[in-house]
Amino acid sequence: MTVTADDDAVPISAIEHYSYCPRQCGLIHVEQVFDDNVFTLRGAAAHERADTVSWECADGARLERALPVWSDAVGLIGRADVVEFRADGTVYPVEYKHGPRRQRIHDDLQLCAQAVCLEEMLGRRVESGAVYHISTRRRREVLLTEPLRSAMLTCVAAVRAMLRTGELPAPVADARCRNCSLADACVPEVLAQARLDWHVRDLYEVNDEEGP
């Protein structure tokens, strides 16, 4: 896959947002709306060290923090929280997340995008990485399999299409909305009810046209 010069680079952070909730992604990356709540503030506080550009050597590896990454081939731009450059030549990205240690596909897709960028930048295969869960101080290793890479590319294409059209995806109005800091801007219940009302109205209009 080669991205032409006319294509805008997709922010790696948008991949996580879109895979979690397309409308949240649209509000942030199309409408430029972002509000904090207790969860985003906790995450930002816990994430502060990984967001500071620095490096150190530990356990025989060089650790680069807040490393800018990009891919011209896929059309990605962003930053990797931590990249370990190990003595054996292994390149190992680590994404920092607030919250308990459990698998979330949106985290894995974001990590995969960082790995693809590193592969292009360094000319070296990245086979795996890790998500570091700050609250439990534990890592969860992620194998960067072909199905995961394919899912990441599909997500990138969806984000790019949304950015080009500028159209917000429909609201979901489900369990994801409870802890979302953008709930007030999104008003998912109101919009979901409006969509239902429009659908019911359309059904009645069709039935009236068909007659008894």
Coordinates of N, CA and C in Angstrom, one line a residue:
M1 N 0.8 -1.2 0.0 CA 0.0 0.0 0.0 C 0.9 1.2 0.0
T2 N 0.6 2.1 -0.9 CA 1.4 3.4 -1.0 C 0.4 4.6 -0.9
V3 N 0.6 5.5 -0.1 CA -0.2 6.7 0.1 C 0.3 7.8 -0.8
T4 N -0.6 8.4 -1.6 CA -0.2 9.4 -2.5 C 0.0 10.7 -1.7
A5 N 0.7 11.7 -2.4 CA 0.9 13.0 -1.8 C -0.3 13.7 -1.4
D6 N -1.5 13.4 -2.1 CA -2.7 14.1 -1.8 C -3.4 13.6 -0.5
D7 N -2.9 12.5 0.0 CA -3.5 11.9 1.2 C -3.0 12.6 2.4
D8 N -3.9 12.9 3.4 CA -3.4 13.4 4.6 C -3.0 12.3 5.6
A9 N -2.0 12.5 6.3 CA -1.5 11.5 7.3 C -2.5 11.4 8.4
V10 N -2.8 10.2 8.8 CA -3.8 10.0 9.9 C -3.0 9.9 11.2
P11 N -3.4 10.7 12.2 CA -2.8 10.7 13.5 C -3.0 9.3 14.1
I12 N -1.9 8.7 14.7 CA -2.0 7.4 15.3 C -3.0 7.4 16.4
S13 N -3.2 8.4 17.1 CA -4.1 8.5 18.2 C -5.6 8.3 17.7
A14 N -5.8 8.7 16.5 CA -7.2 8.6 15.9 C -7.5 7.2 15.7
I15 N -6.6 6.3 15.5 CA -6.9 4.8 15.3 C -7.5 4.3 16.6
E16 N -6.9 4.6 17.8 CA -7.5 4.2 19.0 C -8.9 4.8 19.2
H17 N -9.0 6.1 19.0 CA -10.3 6.7 19.1 C -11.4 6.1 18.2
Y18 N -11.0 5.8 17.0 CA -12.0 5.3 16.0 C -12.4 3.9 16.3
S19 N -11.5 3.1 16.7 CA -11.8 1.7 17.0 C -12.6 1.5 18.3
Y20 N -12.4 2.5 19.2 CA -13.3 2.5 20.4 C -14.7 3.0 20.1
C21 N -14.7 4.2 19.4 CA -16.0 4.8 19.1 C -15.8 5.8 17.9
P22 N -16.3 5.4 16.7 CA -16.1 6.3 15.6 C -16.6 7.7 15.8
R23 N -17.7 7.9 16.5 CA -18.2 9.3 16.7 C -17.2 10.0 17.6
Q24 N -16.7 9.4 18.7 CA -15.7 10.1 19.5 C -14.5 10.5 18.7
C25 N -14.1 9.7 17.8 CA -13.0 10.1 16.9 C -13.4 11.3 16.1
G26 N -14.6 11.3 15.5 CA -15.0 12.4 14.7 C -15.1 13.7 15.5
L27 N -15.6 13.6 16.7 CA -15.7 14.8 17.5 C -14.3 15.4 17.8
I28 N -13.3 14.5 18.1 CA -12.0 15.0 18.4 C -11.2 15.4 17.2
H29 N -11.2 14.6 16.1 CA -10.3 14.9 15.0 C -11.0 15.7 13.8
V30 N -12.3 15.7 13.8 CA -13.0 16.5 12.8 C -13.5 17.8 13.4
E31 N -14.2 17.7 14.5 CA -14.8 18.9 15.1 C -13.8 19.6 16.1
Q32 N -12.7 19.0 16.4 CA -11.7 19.5 17.3 C -12.3 19.8 18.7
V33 N -13.1 18.8 19.2 CA -13.8 19.0 20.5 C -13.1 18.0 21.4
F34 N -12.7 18.5 22.6 CA -12.2 17.6 23.6 C -12.5 18.2 25.0
D35 N -13.1 17.4 25.9 CA -13.3 17.8 27.2 C -12.7 16.7 28.2
D36 N -12.2 17.2 29.3 CA -11.7 16.3 30.3 C -12.7 15.9 31.3
N37 N -12.5 14.7 31.8 CA -13.3 14.2 33.0 C -12.3 13.5 33.9
V38 N -12.8 12.9 35.0 CA -11.9 12.3 35.9 C -11.0 11.2 35.3
F39 N -11.5 10.5 34.3 CA -10.8 9.4 33.7 C -9.7 10.0 32.8
T40 N -10.0 11.0 32.0 CA -8.9 11.6 31.1 C -7.8 12.3 32.0
L41 N -8.2 12.9 33.1 CA -7.2 13.6 33.9 C -6.3 12.6 34.6
R42 N -6.9 11.5 35.1 CA -6.1 10.4 35.7 C -5.1 9.9 34.6
G43 N -5.6 9.6 33.4 CA -4.8 9.1 32.4 C -3.6 10.0 32.0
A44 N -3.9 11.3 32.0 CA -2.9 12.3 31.6 C -1.9 12.4 32.7
A45 N -2.3 12.4 34.0 CA -1.3 12.4 35.1 C -0.4 11.2 35.1
A46 N -1.0 10.0 34.9 CA -0.2 8.8 34.9 C 0.7 8.7 33.7
H47 N 0.3 9.4 32.6 CA 1.0 9.3 31.3 C 2.1 10.3 31.2
E48 N 2.3 11.2 32.2 CA 3.1 12.4 32.1 C 4.6 12.0 31.7
R49 N 5.1 11.0 32.3 CA 6.5 10.7 32.1 C 6.7 10.2 30.7
A50 N 5.8 9.4 30.2 CA 5.9 8.9 28.8 C 5.8 9.9 27.8
D51 N 5.2 11.1 28.1 CA 5.0 12.2 27.2 C 6.2 13.1 27.1
T52 N 7.2 12.9 28.0 CA 8.3 13.8 28.0 C 9.5 13.2 27.2
V53 N 9.9 13.9 26.2 CA 11.0 13.5 25.3 C 12.3 13.2 26.2
S54 N 12.8 12.0 26.2 CA 14.0 11.7 26.9 C 14.5 10.3 26.5
W55 N 15.6 10.0 27.0 CA 16.2 8.6 26.8 C 17.0 8.2 28.0
E56 N 17.1 6.9 28.1 CA 17.9 6.3 29.2 C 18.3 4.9 28.8
C57 N 19.3 4.4 29.5 CA 19.7 3.0 29.3 C 19.3 2.2 30.5
A58 N 18.7 1.0 30.3 CA 18.3 0.2 31.4 C 18.3 -1.3 30.9
D59 N 18.9 -2.1 31.7 CA 18.9 -3.6 31.4 C 19.5 -3.9 30.0
G60 N 20.5 -3.1 29.6 CA 21.1 -3.4 28.3 C 20.4 -2.8 27.1
A61 N 19.4 -2.0 27.3 CA 18.6 -1.5 26.2 C 18.6 0.0 26.3
R62 N 18.5 0.7 25.2 CA 18.3 2.1 25.1 C 16.8 2.4 25.0
L63 N 16.3 3.2 25.9 CA 14.8 3.5 26.0 C 14.6 5.0 25.5
E64 N 13.9 5.1 24.4 CA 13.5 6.4 23.9 C 12.1 6.7 24.3
R65 N 11.8 7.8 24.9 CA 10.5 8.2 25.3 C 9.9 9.3 24.4
A66 N 8.6 9.3 24.1 CA 7.9 10.3 23.3 C 8.6 10.4 22.0
L67 N 8.9 9.3 21.3 CA 9.6 9.2 20.1 C 8.7 9.5 18.9
P68 N 9.0 10.6 18.1 CA 8.1 10.8 16.9 C 8.3 9.7 15.9
V69 N 7.1 9.2 15.4 CA 7.1 8.2 14.4 C 6.2 8.5 13.2
W70 N 6.5 8.0 12.0 CA 5.6 8.2 10.9 C 5.8 7.1 9.9
S71 N 4.9 7.1 8.9 CA 4.9 6.2 7.8 C 4.4 6.9 6.6
D72 N 5.2 7.0 5.6 CA 4.8 7.6 4.3 C 4.0 6.6 3.5
A73 N 4.3 5.3 3.7 CA 3.6 4.3 2.9 C 2.2 4.1 3.3
V74 N 1.9 4.1 4.6 CA 0.5 4.0 5.1 C -0.1 5.3 5.3
G75 N 0.7 6.3 5.6 CA 0.1 7.7 5.8 C -0.2 7.8 7.3
L76 N 0.8 7.7 8.2 CA 0.6 7.8 9.6 C 1.6 8.8 10.2
I77 N 1.2 9.4 11.3 CA 2.1 10.3 12.0 C 1.7 10.2 13.5
G78 N 2.6 10.3 14.4 CA 2.3 10.2 15.8 C 3.6 10.1 16.6
R79 N 3.4 9.5 17.8 CA 4.5 9.5 18.7 C 4.3 8.2 19.5
A80 N 5.5 7.5 19.7 CA 5.5 6.3 20.5 C 5.9 6.6 22.0
D81 N 5.1 6.1 22.9 CA 5.4 6.4 24.3 C 6.8 6.0 24.7
V82 N 7.2 4.8 24.5 CA 8.5 4.3 24.7 C 8.9 3.3 23.7
V83 N 10.1 3.4 23.2 CA 10.6 2.3 22.3 C 11.9 1.8 22.9
E84 N 12.0 0.5 23.1 CA 13.2 -0.1 23.6 C 14.1 -0.6 22.4
F85 N 15.3 -0.1 22.3 CA 16.2 -0.6 21.4 C 17.2 -1.5 22.1
R86 N 17.0 -2.8 21.9 CA 17.7 -3.8 22.7 C 19.0 -4.2 22.1
A87 N 19.9 -4.8 22.9 CA 21.2 -5.1 22.4 C 21.3 -6.1 21.3
D88 N 20.3 -7.0 21.2 CA 20.2 -8.0 20.1 C 19.6 -7.4 18.8
G89 N 19.3 -6.1 18.8 CA 18.8 -5.5 17.6 C 17.3 -5.4 17.6
T90 N 16.6 -6.0 18.6 CA 15.2 -6.0 18.7 C 14.7 -4.5 18.9
V91 N 13.6 -4.2 18.2 CA 12.9 -2.9 18.4 C 11.6 -3.2 19.0
Y92 N 11.3 -2.7 20.2 CA 10.2 -3.1 21.0 C 9.4 -1.9 21.5
P93 N 8.3 -1.5 20.8 CA 7.5 -0.4 21.3 C 6.6 -0.7 22.5
V94 N 6.5 0.2 23.4 CA 5.6 0.0 24.6 C 4.7 1.2 24.7
E95 N 3.4 0.9 24.7 CA 2.3 1.9 24.8 C 1.8 2.0 26.3
Y96 N 1.8 3.2 26.9 CA 1.4 3.4 28.2 C -0.1 3.6 28.3
K97 N -0.8 2.9 29.2 CA -2.3 3.1 29.3 C -2.6 3.1 30.8
H98 N -3.6 4.0 31.1 CA -4.1 4.0 32.5 C -5.2 3.0 32.6
G99 N -5.3 2.4 33.7 CA -6.3 1.3 33.9 C -5.8 0.0 34.1
P100 N -6.6 -1.0 34.4 CA -6.2 -2.4 34.7 C -5.7 -3.1 33.5
R101 N -4.9 -4.2 33.8 CA -4.3 -4.9 32.7 C -5.4 -5.9 32.1
R102 N -5.9 -5.5 30.9 CA -6.8 -6.3 30.2 C -6.7 -6.0 28.7
Q103 N -7.0 -6.9 27.8 CA -6.8 -6.7 26.4 C -7.9 -5.7 25.9
R104 N -7.5 -4.8 25.1 CA -8.4 -3.9 24.4 C -7.9 -3.8 23.0
I105 N -8.7 -4.1 22.1 CA -8.3 -4.1 20.7 C -7.8 -2.7 20.2
H106 N -8.5 -1.6 20.7 CA -8.0 -0.3 20.3 C -6.6 0.0 20.7
D107 N -6.2 -0.5 21.9 CA -4.8 -0.3 22.3 C -3.9 -1.1 21.4
D108 N -4.3 -2.3 21.1 CA -3.4 -3.1 20.2 C -3.3 -2.5 18.8
L109 N -4.3 -2.0 18.3 CA -4.3 -1.3 17.0 C -3.3 -0.1 17.0
Q110 N -3.4 0.7 18.1 CA -2.5 1.8 18.2 C -1.1 1.4 18.3
L111 N -0.8 0.3 19.0 CA 0.6 -0.2 19.1 C 1.1 -0.7 17.8
C112 N 0.2 -1.4 17.1 CA 0.5 -1.9 15.8 C 0.9 -0.8 14.8
A113 N 0.2 0.3 14.8 CA 0.5 1.4 14.0 C 1.8 2.0 14.3
Q114 N 2.2 2.1 15.5 CA 3.5 2.6 15.9 C 4.6 1.6 15.4
A115 N 4.3 0.3 15.5 CA 5.3 -0.7 15.0 C 5.5 -0.6 13.5
V116 N 4.4 -0.4 12.7 CA 4.5 -0.2 11.3 C 5.4 1.0 10.9
C117 N 5.2 2.1 11.6 CA 6.0 3.3 11.4 C 7.5 3.0 11.7
L118 N 7.8 2.3 12.8 CA 9.1 2.0 13.1 C 9.8 1.1 12.1
E119 N 9.0 0.2 11.6 CA 9.6 -0.7 10.6 C 10.0 0.1 9.3
E120 N 9.2 1.0 8.9 CA 9.5 1.8 7.7 C 10.7 2.8 8.0
M121 N 10.7 3.3 9.2 CA 11.8 4.3 9.6 C 13.1 3.6 9.7
L122 N 13.1 2.4 10.3 CA 14.4 1.7 10.6 C 14.7 0.6 9.6
G123 N 13.8 0.2 8.8 CA 14.1 -0.9 7.9 C 14.3 -2.2 8.6
R124 N 13.5 -2.4 9.7 CA 13.7 -3.6 10.5 C 12.3 -4.1 11.0
R125 N 12.1 -5.4 10.9 CA 10.8 -6.0 11.3 C 10.6 -5.8 12.8
V126 N 9.4 -5.5 13.2 CA 9.0 -5.4 14.6 C 7.9 -6.5 14.8
E127 N 8.3 -7.5 15.6 CA 7.4 -8.7 15.7 C 6.4 -8.5 16.9
S128 N 6.8 -7.8 17.9 CA 5.9 -7.6 19.1 C 6.2 -6.3 19.8
G129 N 5.3 -6.0 20.7 CA 5.4 -4.9 21.6 C 4.6 -5.1 22.8
A130 N 4.4 -4.1 23.6 CA 3.7 -4.3 24.8 C 2.8 -3.1 25.2
V131 N 1.7 -3.3 25.9 CA 0.9 -2.3 26.5 C 1.2 -2.3 28.0
Y132 N 1.7 -1.2 28.5 CA 2.1 -1.1 29.9 C 0.9 -0.4 30.7
H133 N 0.3 -1.2 31.6 CA -0.9 -0.7 32.3 C -0.4 0.0 33.6
I134 N -0.5 1.3 33.6 CA 0.2 2.1 34.7 C -0.3 1.8 36.1
S135 N -1.7 1.6 36.2 CA -2.2 1.4 37.5 C -1.8 0.1 38.2
T136 N -1.5 -0.9 37.4 CA -1.1 -2.2 37.9 C 0.4 -2.4 37.7
R137 N 1.0 -1.5 37.0 CA 2.5 -1.6 36.7 C 2.8 -3.0 36.1
R138 N 2.0 -3.4 35.2 CA 2.2 -4.7 34.5 C 2.1 -4.5 33.0
R139 N 2.9 -5.3 32.3 CA 2.9 -5.3 30.8 C 2.0 -6.4 30.3
R140 N 1.4 -6.1 29.1 CA 0.7 -7.2 28.4 C 1.4 -7.2 27.0
E141 N 2.0 -8.3 26.7 CA 2.7 -8.4 25.4 C 1.7 -8.5 24.3
V142 N 1.9 -7.9 23.1 CA 1.1 -8.0 22.0 C 1.9 -8.5 20.8
L143 N 1.4 -9.6 20.2 CA 2.1 -10.1 19.0 C 1.5 -9.3 17.8
L144 N 2.3 -8.8 17.0 CA 1.9 -8.0 15.8 C 1.7 -8.9 14.6
T145 N 0.6 -9.6 14.7 CA 0.2 -10.7 13.7 C -0.3 -10.0 12.4
E146 N -0.4 -10.8 11.4 CA -0.9 -10.3 10.1 C -2.4 -9.9 10.2
P147 N -3.3 -10.7 11.0 CA -4.6 -10.2 11.1 C -4.7 -8.9 11.9
L148 N -3.9 -8.6 12.9 CA -3.9 -7.4 13.6 C -3.4 -6.2 12.6
R149 N -2.4 -6.5 11.8 CA -1.9 -5.5 10.9 C -3.0 -5.1 9.9
S150 N -3.7 -6.2 9.4 CA -4.8 -5.9 8.4 C -5.9 -5.1 9.1
A151 N -6.3 -5.4 10.3 CA -7.3 -4.7 11.0 C -6.9 -3.2 11.2
M152 N -5.6 -3.0 11.5 CA -5.1 -1.6 11.6 C -5.2 -0.9 10.3
L153 N -4.8 -1.5 9.2 CA -4.9 -0.8 7.9 C -6.4 -0.5 7.6
T154 N -7.3 -1.4 7.9 CA -8.7 -1.1 7.7 C -9.2 0.1 8.5
C155 N -8.8 0.1 9.7 CA -9.1 1.2 10.6 C -8.6 2.6 10.1
V156 N -7.3 2.5 9.6 CA -6.7 3.7 9.0 C -7.5 4.2 7.8
A157 N -7.9 3.3 7.0 CA -8.7 3.7 5.8 C -10.0 4.3 6.2
A158 N -10.7 3.8 7.3 CA -11.9 4.3 7.7 C -11.8 5.7 8.3
V159 N -10.7 5.9 9.1 CA -10.4 7.3 9.6 C -10.1 8.3 8.5
R160 N -9.3 7.8 7.6 CA -9.0 8.8 6.5 C -10.3 9.2 5.7
A161 N -11.1 8.2 5.5 CA -12.4 8.5 4.8 C -13.2 9.5 5.5
M162 N -13.3 9.3 6.9 CA -14.0 10.3 7.7 C -13.4 11.7 7.7
L163 N -12.1 11.7 7.8 CA -11.4 13.0 7.8 C -11.7 13.8 6.4
R164 N -11.7 13.0 5.3 CA -11.9 13.6 4.0 C -13.3 14.2 3.9
T165 N -14.3 13.4 4.3 CA -15.7 13.9 4.2 C -16.1 14.9 5.2
G166 N -15.5 14.8 6.4 CA -15.8 15.7 7.5 C -17.1 15.4 8.2
E167 N -17.7 14.2 7.9 CA -19.0 13.8 8.4 C -18.8 13.0 9.7
L168 N -19.6 13.4 10.7 CA -19.5 12.7 12.0 C -20.3 11.4 11.9
P169 N -19.7 10.3 12.4 CA -20.5 9.1 12.5 C -21.7 9.2 13.4
A170 N -22.6 8.3 13.3 CA -23.8 8.4 14.1 C -23.5 8.0 15.6
P171 N -24.2 8.5 16.6 CA -24.0 8.2 18.0 C -24.4 6.7 18.2
V172 N -23.8 6.1 19.3 CA -24.0 4.7 19.6 C -25.0 4.6 20.8
A173 N -24.9 5.5 21.8 CA -25.8 5.4 22.9 C -25.8 4.1 23.6
D174 N -24.6 3.6 24.0 CA -24.5 2.3 24.7 C -23.6 2.5 25.9
A175 N -23.0 1.4 26.5 CA -22.3 1.4 27.7 C -21.0 2.3 27.6
R176 N -20.5 2.5 26.4 CA -19.3 3.3 26.2 C -19.5 4.7 26.6
C177 N -20.7 5.2 26.5 CA -21.0 6.6 26.7 C -20.9 7.0 28.2
R178 N -21.0 6.1 29.1 CA -21.1 6.5 30.5 C -19.9 7.2 31.0
N179 N -18.7 6.7 30.6 CA -17.5 7.3 31.1 C -16.8 8.2 30.1
C180 N -17.5 8.6 29.0 CA -16.9 9.4 27.9 C -16.9 10.8 28.3
S181 N -15.8 11.5 28.2 CA -15.7 12.9 28.5 C -16.4 13.8 27.5
L182 N -16.8 13.2 26.3 CA -17.4 14.0 25.3 C -18.9 13.8 25.3
A183 N -19.5 13.2 26.3 CA -20.9 12.9 26.3 C -21.8 14.1 26.1
D184 N -21.4 15.3 26.8 CA -22.2 16.5 26.7 C -22.1 17.0 25.2
A185 N -21.0 16.9 24.6 CA -20.9 17.4 23.2 C -21.6 16.5 22.2
C186 N -21.6 15.2 22.6 CA -22.1 14.2 21.6 C -23.7 14.0 21.8
V187 N -24.2 14.2 23.0 CA -25.6 14.0 23.3 C -26.1 12.7 22.6
P188 N -25.5 11.6 22.9 CA -25.9 10.3 22.2 C -27.3 9.9 22.4
E189 N -27.9 10.0 23.6 CA -29.3 9.6 23.8 C -30.3 10.4 23.0
V190 N -30.0 11.7 23.0 CA -30.9 12.6 22.2 C -30.9 12.3 20.7
L191 N -29.7 12.2 20.2 CA -29.6 11.9 18.8 C -30.0 10.5 18.4
A192 N -29.8 9.5 19.3 CA -30.2 8.2 19.0 C -31.8 8.1 19.0
Q193 N -32.4 8.8 19.9 CA -33.9 8.9 19.9 C -34.4 9.6 18.7
A194 N -33.7 10.7 18.3 CA -34.2 11.4 17.1 C -34.1 10.5 15.9
R195 N -33.0 9.7 15.8 CA -32.9 8.7 14.6 C -34.0 7.7 14.6
L196 N -34.4 7.2 15.9 CA -35.4 6.3 16.0 C -36.8 6.9 15.6
D197 N -37.0 8.1 16.0 CA -38.2 8.8 15.6 C -38.3 9.0 14.1
W198 N -37.2 9.4 13.5 CA -37.2 9.6 12.0 C -37.5 8.2 11.3
H199 N -37.0 7.1 11.9 CA -37.2 5.8 11.3 C -38.6 5.4 11.4
V200 N -39.2 5.6 12.6 CA -40.6 5.3 12.7 C -41.5 6.1 11.8
R201 N -41.2 7.4 11.7 CA -42.0 8.3 10.9 C -41.9 7.8 9.4
D202 N -40.7 7.4 9.0 CA -40.6 6.9 7.6 C -41.4 5.7 7.4
L203 N -41.4 4.8 8.4 CA -42.2 3.6 8.2 C -43.6 3.9 8.1
Y204 N -44.1 4.8 8.9 CA -45.6 5.2 8.8 C -45.9 5.8 7.4
E205 N -44.9 6.6 6.9 CA -45.2 7.2 5.6 C -45.2 6.2 4.5
V206 N -44.3 5.2 4.6 CA -44.3 4.1 3.6 C -45.6 3.4 3.6
N207 N -46.1 3.0 4.9 CA -47.3 2.3 5.0 C -48.5 3.0 4.5
D208 N -48.5 4.4 4.7 CA -49.7 5.2 4.3 C -49.7 5.2 2.8
E209 N -48.5 5.2 2.1 CA -48.5 5.2 0.7 C -48.9 3.9 0.1
E210 N -48.6 2.8 0.8 CA -49.0 1.4 0.3 C -50.5 1.2 0.5
G211 N -51.1 1.8 1.5 CA -52.6 1.6 1.7 C -52.8 0.4 2.5
P212 N -54.1 0.1 2.8 CA -54.4 -1.1 3.7 C -54.2 -2.4 2.9

